[in-house]
mmCIF file of C-alpha atoms in Angstrom:
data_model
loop_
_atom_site.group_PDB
_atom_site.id
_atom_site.type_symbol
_atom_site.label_atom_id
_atom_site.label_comp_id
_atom_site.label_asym_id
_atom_site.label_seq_id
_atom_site.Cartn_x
_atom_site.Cartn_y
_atom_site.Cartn_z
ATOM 1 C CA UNK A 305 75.322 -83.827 13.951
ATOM 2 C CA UNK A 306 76.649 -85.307 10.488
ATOM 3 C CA UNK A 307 72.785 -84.800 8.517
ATOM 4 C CA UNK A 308 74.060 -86.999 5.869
ATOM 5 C CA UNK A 309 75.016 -90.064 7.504
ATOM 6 C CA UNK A 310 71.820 -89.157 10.151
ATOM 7 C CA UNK A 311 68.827 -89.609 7.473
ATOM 8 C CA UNK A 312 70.901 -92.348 5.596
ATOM 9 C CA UNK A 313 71.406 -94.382 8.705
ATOM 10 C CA UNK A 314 67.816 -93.789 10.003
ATOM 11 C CA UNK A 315 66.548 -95.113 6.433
ATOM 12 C CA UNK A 316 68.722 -98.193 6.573
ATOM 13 C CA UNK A 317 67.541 -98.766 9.881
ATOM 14 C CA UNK A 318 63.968 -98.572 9.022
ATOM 15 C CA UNK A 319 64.717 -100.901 5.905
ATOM 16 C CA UNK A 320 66.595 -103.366 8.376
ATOM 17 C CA UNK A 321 63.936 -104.145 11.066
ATOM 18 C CA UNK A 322 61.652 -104.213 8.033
ATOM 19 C CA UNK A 323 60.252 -108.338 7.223
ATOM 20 C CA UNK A 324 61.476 -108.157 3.980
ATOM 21 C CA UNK A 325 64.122 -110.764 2.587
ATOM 22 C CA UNK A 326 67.575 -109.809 1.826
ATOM 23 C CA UNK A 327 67.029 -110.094 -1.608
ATOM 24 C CA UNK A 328 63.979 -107.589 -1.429
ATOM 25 C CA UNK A 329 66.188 -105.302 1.169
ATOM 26 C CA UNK A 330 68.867 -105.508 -1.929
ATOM 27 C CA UNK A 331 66.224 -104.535 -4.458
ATOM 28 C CA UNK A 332 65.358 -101.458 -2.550
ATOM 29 C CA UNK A 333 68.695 -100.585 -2.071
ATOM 30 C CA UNK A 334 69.372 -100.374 -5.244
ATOM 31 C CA UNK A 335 65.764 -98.491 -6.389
ATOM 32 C CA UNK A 336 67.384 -95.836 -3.873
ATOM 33 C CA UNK A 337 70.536 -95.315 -5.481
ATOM 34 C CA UNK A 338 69.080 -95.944 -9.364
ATOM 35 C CA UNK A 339 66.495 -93.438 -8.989
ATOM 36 C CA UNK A 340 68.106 -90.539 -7.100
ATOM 37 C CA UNK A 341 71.537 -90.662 -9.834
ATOM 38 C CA UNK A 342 68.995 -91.401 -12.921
ATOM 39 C CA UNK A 343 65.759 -90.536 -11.871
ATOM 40 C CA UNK A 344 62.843 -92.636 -11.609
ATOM 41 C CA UNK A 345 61.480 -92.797 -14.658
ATOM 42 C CA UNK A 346 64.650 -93.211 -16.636
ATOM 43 C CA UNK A 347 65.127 -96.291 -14.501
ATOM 44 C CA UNK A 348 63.867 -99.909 -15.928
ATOM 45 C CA UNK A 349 63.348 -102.743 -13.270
ATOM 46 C CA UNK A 350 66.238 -104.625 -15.317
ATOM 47 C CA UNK A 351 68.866 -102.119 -14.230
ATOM 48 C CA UNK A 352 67.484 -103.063 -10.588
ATOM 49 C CA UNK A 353 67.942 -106.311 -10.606
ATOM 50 C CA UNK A 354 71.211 -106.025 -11.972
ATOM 51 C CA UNK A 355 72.469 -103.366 -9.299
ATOM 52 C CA UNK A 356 70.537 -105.588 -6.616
ATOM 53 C CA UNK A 357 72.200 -109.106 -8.227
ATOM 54 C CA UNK A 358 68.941 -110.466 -8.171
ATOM 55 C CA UNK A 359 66.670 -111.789 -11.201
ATOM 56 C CA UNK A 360 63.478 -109.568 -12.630
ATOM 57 C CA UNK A 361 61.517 -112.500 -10.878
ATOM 58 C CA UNK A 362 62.811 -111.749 -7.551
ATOM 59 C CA UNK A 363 61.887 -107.750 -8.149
ATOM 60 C CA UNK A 364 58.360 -108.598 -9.573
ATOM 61 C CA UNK A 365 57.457 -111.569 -6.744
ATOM 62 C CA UNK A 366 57.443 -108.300 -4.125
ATOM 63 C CA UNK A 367 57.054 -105.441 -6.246
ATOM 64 C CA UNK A 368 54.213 -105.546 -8.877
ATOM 65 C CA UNK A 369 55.356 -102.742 -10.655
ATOM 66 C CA UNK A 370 58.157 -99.919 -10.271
ATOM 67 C CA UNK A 371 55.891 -97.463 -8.603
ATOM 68 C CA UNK A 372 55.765 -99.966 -5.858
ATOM 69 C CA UNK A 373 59.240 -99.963 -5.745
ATOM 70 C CA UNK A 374 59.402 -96.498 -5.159
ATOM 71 C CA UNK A 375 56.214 -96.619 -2.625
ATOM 72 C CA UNK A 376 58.517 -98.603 -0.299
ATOM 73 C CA UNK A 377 61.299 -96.191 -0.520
ATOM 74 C CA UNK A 378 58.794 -93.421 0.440
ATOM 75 C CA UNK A 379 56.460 -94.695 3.170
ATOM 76 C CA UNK A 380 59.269 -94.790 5.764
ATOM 77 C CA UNK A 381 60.417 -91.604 5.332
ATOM 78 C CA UNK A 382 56.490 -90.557 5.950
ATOM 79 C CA UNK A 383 55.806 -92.849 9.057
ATOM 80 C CA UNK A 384 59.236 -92.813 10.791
ATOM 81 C CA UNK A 385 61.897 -90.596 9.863
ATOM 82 C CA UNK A 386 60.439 -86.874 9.273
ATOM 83 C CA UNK A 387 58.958 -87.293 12.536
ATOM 84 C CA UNK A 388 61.681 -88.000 14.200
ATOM 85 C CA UNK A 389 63.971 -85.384 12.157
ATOM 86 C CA UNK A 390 61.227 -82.905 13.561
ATOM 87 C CA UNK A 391 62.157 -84.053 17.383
ATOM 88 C CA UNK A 392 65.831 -84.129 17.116
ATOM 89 C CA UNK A 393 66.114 -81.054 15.175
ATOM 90 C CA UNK A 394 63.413 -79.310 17.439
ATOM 91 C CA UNK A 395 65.090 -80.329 20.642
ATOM 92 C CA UNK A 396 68.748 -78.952 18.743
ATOM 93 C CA UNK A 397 66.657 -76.073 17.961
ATOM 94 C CA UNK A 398 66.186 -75.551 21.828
ATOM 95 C CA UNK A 399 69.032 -75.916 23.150
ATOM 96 C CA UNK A 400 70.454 -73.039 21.495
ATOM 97 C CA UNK A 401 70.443 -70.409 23.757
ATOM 98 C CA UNK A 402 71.007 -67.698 21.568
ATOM 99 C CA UNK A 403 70.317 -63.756 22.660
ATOM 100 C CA UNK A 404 70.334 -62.201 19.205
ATOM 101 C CA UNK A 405 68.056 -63.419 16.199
ATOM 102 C CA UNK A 406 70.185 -63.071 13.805
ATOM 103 C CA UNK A 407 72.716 -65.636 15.419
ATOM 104 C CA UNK A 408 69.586 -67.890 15.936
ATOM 105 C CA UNK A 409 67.929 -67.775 12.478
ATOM 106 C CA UNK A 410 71.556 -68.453 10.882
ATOM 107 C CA UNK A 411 72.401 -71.308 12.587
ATOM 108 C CA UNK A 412 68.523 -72.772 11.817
ATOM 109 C CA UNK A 413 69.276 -71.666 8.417
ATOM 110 C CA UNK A 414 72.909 -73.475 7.782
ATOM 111 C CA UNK A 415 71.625 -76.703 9.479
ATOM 112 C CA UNK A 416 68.490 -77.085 7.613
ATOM 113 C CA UNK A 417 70.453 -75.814 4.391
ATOM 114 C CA UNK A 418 73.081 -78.770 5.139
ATOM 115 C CA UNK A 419 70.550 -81.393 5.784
ATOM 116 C CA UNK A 420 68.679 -80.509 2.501
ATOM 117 C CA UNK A 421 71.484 -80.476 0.306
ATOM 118 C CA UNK A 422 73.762 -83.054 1.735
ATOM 119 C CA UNK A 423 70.615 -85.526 1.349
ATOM 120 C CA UNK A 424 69.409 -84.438 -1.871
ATOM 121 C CA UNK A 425 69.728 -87.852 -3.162
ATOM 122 C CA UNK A 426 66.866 -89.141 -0.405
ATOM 123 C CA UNK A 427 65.026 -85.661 -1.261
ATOM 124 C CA UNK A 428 64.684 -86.737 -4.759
ATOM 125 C CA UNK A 429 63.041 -90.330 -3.809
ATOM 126 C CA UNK A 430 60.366 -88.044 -1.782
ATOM 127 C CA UNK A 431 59.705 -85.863 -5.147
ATOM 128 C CA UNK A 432 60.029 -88.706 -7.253
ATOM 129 C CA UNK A 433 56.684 -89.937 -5.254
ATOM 130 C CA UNK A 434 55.042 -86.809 -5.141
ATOM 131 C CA UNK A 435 55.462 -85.958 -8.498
ATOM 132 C CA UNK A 436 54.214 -89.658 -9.668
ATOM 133 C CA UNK A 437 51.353 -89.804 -7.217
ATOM 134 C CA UNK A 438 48.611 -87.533 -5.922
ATOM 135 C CA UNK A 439 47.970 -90.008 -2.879
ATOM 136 C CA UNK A 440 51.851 -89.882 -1.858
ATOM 137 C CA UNK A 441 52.487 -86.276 -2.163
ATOM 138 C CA UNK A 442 48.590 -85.517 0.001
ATOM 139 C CA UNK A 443 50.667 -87.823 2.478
ATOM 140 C CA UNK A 444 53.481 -86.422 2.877
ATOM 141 C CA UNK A 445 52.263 -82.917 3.227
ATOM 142 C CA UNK A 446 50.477 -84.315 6.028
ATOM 143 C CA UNK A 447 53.351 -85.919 7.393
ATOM 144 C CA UNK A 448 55.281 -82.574 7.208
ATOM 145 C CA UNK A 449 52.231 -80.478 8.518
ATOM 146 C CA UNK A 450 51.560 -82.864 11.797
ATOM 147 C CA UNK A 451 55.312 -82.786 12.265
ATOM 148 C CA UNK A 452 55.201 -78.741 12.592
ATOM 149 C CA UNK A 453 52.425 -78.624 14.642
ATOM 150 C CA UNK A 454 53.964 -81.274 17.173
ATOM 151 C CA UNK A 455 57.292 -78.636 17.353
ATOM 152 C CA UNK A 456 55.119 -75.233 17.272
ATOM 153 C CA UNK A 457 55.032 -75.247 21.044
ATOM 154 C CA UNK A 458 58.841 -75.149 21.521
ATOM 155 C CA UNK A 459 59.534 -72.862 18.961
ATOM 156 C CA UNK A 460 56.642 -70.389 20.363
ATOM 157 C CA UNK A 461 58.648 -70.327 23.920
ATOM 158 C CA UNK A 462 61.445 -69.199 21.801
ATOM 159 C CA UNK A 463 60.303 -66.900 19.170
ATOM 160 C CA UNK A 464 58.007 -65.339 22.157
ATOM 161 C CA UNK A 465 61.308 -64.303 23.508
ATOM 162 C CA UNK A 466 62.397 -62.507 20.291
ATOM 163 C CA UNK A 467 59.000 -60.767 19.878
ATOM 164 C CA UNK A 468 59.221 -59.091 23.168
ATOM 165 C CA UNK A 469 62.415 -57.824 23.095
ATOM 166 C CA UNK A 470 61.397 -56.722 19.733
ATOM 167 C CA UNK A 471 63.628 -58.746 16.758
ATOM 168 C CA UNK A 472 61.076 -60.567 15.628
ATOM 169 C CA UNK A 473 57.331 -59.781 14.102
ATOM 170 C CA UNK A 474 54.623 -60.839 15.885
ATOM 171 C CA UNK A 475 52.937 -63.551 13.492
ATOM 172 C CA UNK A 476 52.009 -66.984 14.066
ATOM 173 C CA UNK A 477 54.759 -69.074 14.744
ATOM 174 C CA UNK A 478 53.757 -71.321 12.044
ATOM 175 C CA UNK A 479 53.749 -68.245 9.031
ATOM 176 C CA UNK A 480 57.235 -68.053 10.268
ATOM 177 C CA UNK A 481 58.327 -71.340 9.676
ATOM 178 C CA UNK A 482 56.664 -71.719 6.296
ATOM 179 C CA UNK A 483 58.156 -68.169 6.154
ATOM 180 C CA UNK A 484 62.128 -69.758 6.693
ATOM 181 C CA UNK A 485 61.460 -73.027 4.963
ATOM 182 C CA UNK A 486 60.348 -71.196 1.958
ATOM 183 C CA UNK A 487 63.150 -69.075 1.443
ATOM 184 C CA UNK A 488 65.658 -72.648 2.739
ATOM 185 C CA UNK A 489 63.997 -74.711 -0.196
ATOM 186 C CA UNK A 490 63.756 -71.616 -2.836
ATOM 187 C CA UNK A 491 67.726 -72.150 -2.359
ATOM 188 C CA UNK A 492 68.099 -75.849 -1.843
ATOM 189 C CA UNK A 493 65.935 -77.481 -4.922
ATOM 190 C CA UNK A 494 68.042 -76.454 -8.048
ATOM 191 C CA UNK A 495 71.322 -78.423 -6.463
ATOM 192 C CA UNK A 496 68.899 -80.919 -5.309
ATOM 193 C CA UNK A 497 67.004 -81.511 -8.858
ATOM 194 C CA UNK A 498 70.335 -81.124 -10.611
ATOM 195 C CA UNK A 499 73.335 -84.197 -10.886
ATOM 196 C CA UNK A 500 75.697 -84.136 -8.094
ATOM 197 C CA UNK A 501 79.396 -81.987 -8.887
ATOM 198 C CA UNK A 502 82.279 -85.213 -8.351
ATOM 199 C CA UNK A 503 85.699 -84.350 -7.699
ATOM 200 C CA UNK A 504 87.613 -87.103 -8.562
ATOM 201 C CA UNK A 505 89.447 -86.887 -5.535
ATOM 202 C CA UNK A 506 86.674 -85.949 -3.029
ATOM 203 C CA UNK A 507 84.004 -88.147 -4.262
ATOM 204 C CA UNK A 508 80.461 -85.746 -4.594
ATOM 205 C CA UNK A 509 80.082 -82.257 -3.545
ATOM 206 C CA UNK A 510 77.371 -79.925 -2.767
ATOM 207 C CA UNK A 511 77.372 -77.505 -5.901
ATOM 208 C CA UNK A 512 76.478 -74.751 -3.669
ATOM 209 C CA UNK A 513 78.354 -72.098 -1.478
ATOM 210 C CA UNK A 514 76.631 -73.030 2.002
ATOM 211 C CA UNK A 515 77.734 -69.999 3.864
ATOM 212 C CA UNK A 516 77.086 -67.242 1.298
ATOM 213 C CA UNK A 517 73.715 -69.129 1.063
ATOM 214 C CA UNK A 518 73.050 -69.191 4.394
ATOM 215 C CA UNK A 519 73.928 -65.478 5.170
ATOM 216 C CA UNK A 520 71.593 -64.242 1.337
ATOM 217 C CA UNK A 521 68.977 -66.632 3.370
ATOM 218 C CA UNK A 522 69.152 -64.765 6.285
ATOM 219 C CA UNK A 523 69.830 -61.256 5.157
ATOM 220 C CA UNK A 524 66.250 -61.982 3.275
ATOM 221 C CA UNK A 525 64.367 -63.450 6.531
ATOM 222 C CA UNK A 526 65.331 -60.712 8.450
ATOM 223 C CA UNK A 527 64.035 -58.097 6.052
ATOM 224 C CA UNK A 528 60.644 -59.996 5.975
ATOM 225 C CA UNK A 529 60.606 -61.055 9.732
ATOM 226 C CA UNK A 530 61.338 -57.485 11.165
ATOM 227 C CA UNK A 531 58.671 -55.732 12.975
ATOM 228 C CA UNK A 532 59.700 -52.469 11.225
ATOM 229 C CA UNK A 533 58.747 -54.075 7.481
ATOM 230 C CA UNK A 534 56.018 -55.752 8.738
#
């Protein structure tokens, strides 16, 4: 699965079927790419209606103020597309029918590392809110939380299977996956937080080695996950 184009297209689908006008769709739009290459506060509701070819009327008839703006942006990502994320990648997750951990936790590892990285743009709209607002960040660690619980059964059937043939601690399956997303996002927010790396010939680029990552990732998960170090 191409995670880039997967959250980007699920977002402008969301922002399609919305009721909005195509001038508010265009204002949004353009919040998106304004505050993930500037930042949200470094970005005035002029330069929005400029990217969005739209007057500072049109932006303020919809949008009171800029936080709505960016409350727009977010609330789809909590309602509609991390749940869904959690169902795709979940069922993924499944259908990997992998004997040895190692092979298992890797490839969880890279794909998770990918989608992080390759959407950082769309992860810094979702820190953008909950950095701004107490409300949107209680939210979406709800979101997130309900999401995990709604996947902990399918990831107990398999991490039940690595616990009895011993390559895998027996903890809750949910201190392991805070465990793994820890140690995915420890690695993931300084590219995400920092501007992209262009090559003028490639367009942007993830400023980060994805397979060293992945295997200093999961040389460190399987030191903490072992049952020997536990």
């Amino acid at each position: 699965m191409d995670n880039s184009s997967s959250v980007e297209d699920m977002f402008m689908q969301t922002l399609h079927s919305s009721d909005l006008s195509a001038k508010q769709k265009a204002v949004l739009q353009a919040s998106l790419t304004l505050f993930s290459d500037k930042g949200y506060d470094r970005t005035t509701t002029q330069e929005i209606a400029e990217l969005a070819h739209v007057s500072q009327g049109t932006v303020y008839k919809r949008f009171a103020t800029k936080h709505d703006i960016l409350e727009a942006l977010i609330t789809p990502f909590i309602d509609e597309i991390i749940p869904r994320m959690a169902i795709e990648f979940t069922n993924t997750v499944h259908a990997q029918q992998l004997p040895d951990f190692n092979d298992y936790l890797s490839f969880v590892v890279r794909d998770r590392l990918e989608l992080v990285v390759t959407n950082r743009k769309l992860v810094r709209i979702l820190l953008a809110g909950a950095f701004n607002n107490q409300s949107e960040a209680e939210a979406l660690l709800a979101r997130i939380s309900e999401s995990l619980r709604g996947v902990e059964k399918q990831f107990t059937a398999i991490f039940s299977r690595y616990q009895r043939n011993g390559q895998l601690v027996n903890w809750p399956v949910s201190q392991i996956i805070r465990y793994t997303a820890a140690a995915i996002i420890s690695h993931a927010l300084p590219v995400v937080l920092t501007a992209d790396c262009r090559d003028p010939d490639e367009g942007a680029r993830p400023s980060i080695d994805l397979d060293l990552s992945t295997r200093q990732i999961v040389a460190f998960l399987r030191h903490g996950l072992s049952p020997v170090s536990a």
